[in-house]
XYZ file of C-alpha atoms in Angstrom:
89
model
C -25.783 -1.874 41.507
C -25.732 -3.095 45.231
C -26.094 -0.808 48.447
C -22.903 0.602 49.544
C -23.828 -0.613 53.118
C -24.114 -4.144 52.418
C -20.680 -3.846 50.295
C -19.522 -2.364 53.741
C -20.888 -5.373 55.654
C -19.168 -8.279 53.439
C -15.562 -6.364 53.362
C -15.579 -4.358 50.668
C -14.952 -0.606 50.920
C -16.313 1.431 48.012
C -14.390 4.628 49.489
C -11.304 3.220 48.039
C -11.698 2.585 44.969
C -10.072 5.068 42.744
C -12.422 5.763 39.646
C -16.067 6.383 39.786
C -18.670 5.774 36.645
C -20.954 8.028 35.420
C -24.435 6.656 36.031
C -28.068 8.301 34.920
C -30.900 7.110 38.336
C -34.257 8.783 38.645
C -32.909 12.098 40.162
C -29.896 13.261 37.615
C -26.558 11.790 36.632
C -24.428 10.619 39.917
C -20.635 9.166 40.149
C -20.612 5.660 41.594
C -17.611 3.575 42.317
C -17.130 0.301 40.702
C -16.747 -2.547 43.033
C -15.164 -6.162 41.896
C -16.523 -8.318 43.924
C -15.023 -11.819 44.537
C -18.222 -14.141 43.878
C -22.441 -12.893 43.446
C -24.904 -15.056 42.826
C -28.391 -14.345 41.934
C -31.299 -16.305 40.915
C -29.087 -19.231 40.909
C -26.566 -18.101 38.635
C -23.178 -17.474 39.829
C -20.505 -14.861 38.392
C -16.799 -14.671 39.822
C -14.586 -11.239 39.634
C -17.522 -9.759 38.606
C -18.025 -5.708 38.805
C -20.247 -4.000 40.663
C -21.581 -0.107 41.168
C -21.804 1.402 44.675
C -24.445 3.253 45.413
C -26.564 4.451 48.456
C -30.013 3.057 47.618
C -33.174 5.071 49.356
C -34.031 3.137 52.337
C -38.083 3.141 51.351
C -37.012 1.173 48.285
C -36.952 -1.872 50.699
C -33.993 -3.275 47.965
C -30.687 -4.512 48.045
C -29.605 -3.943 44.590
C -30.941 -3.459 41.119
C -29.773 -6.342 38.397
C -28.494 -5.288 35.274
C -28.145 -6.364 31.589
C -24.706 -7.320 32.473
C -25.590 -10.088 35.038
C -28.291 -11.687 32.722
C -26.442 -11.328 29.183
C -26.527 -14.794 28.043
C -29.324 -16.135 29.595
C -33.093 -16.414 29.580
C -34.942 -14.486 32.186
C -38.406 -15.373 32.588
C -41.092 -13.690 34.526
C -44.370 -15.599 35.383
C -46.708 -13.353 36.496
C -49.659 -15.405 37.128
C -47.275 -17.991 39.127
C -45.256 -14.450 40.530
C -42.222 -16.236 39.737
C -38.526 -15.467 37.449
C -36.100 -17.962 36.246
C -33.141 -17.166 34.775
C -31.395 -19.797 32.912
């Protein structure tokens, strides 16, 4: 899931995509557009045509995005605590 405004600000307009997806957040069940987007990469992994939800993400989250399953399916994530690090490999 990545913030609708920073889809707006690399090029991609969620407003026209034709279909939205169900999706359950913290305050009830919302309709979100899904985005392909042309190249992400996160925690130094790298995914091309991969999709994407749209969604306007509360400003005193301080976040970008939220990662999901999806993104890390085949990997190992790690999260070091005591070094405050993750690795996904």
């Amino acid at each position: 899931m990545i913030n609708v405004g920073l889809l707006a600000l690399v090029g991609y307009d969620p407003s026209l995509v034709p279909g939205r997806v169900q999706v359950t957040t913290g305050s009830g069940v919302e309709y979100a557009p899904r985005v392909l987007v042309n190249r992400i990469k996160v925690l130094g992994q790298e995914r091309s045509g991969f999709p994407v939800l749209a969604h306007t993400l509360p400003p005193s989250a301080h976040i970008d995005g939220l990662l999901g399953l999806d993104y890390m399916r085949g990997q190992m994530l790690t999260i070091d605590f005591r070094q405050a690090t993750l690795s996904l490999k």
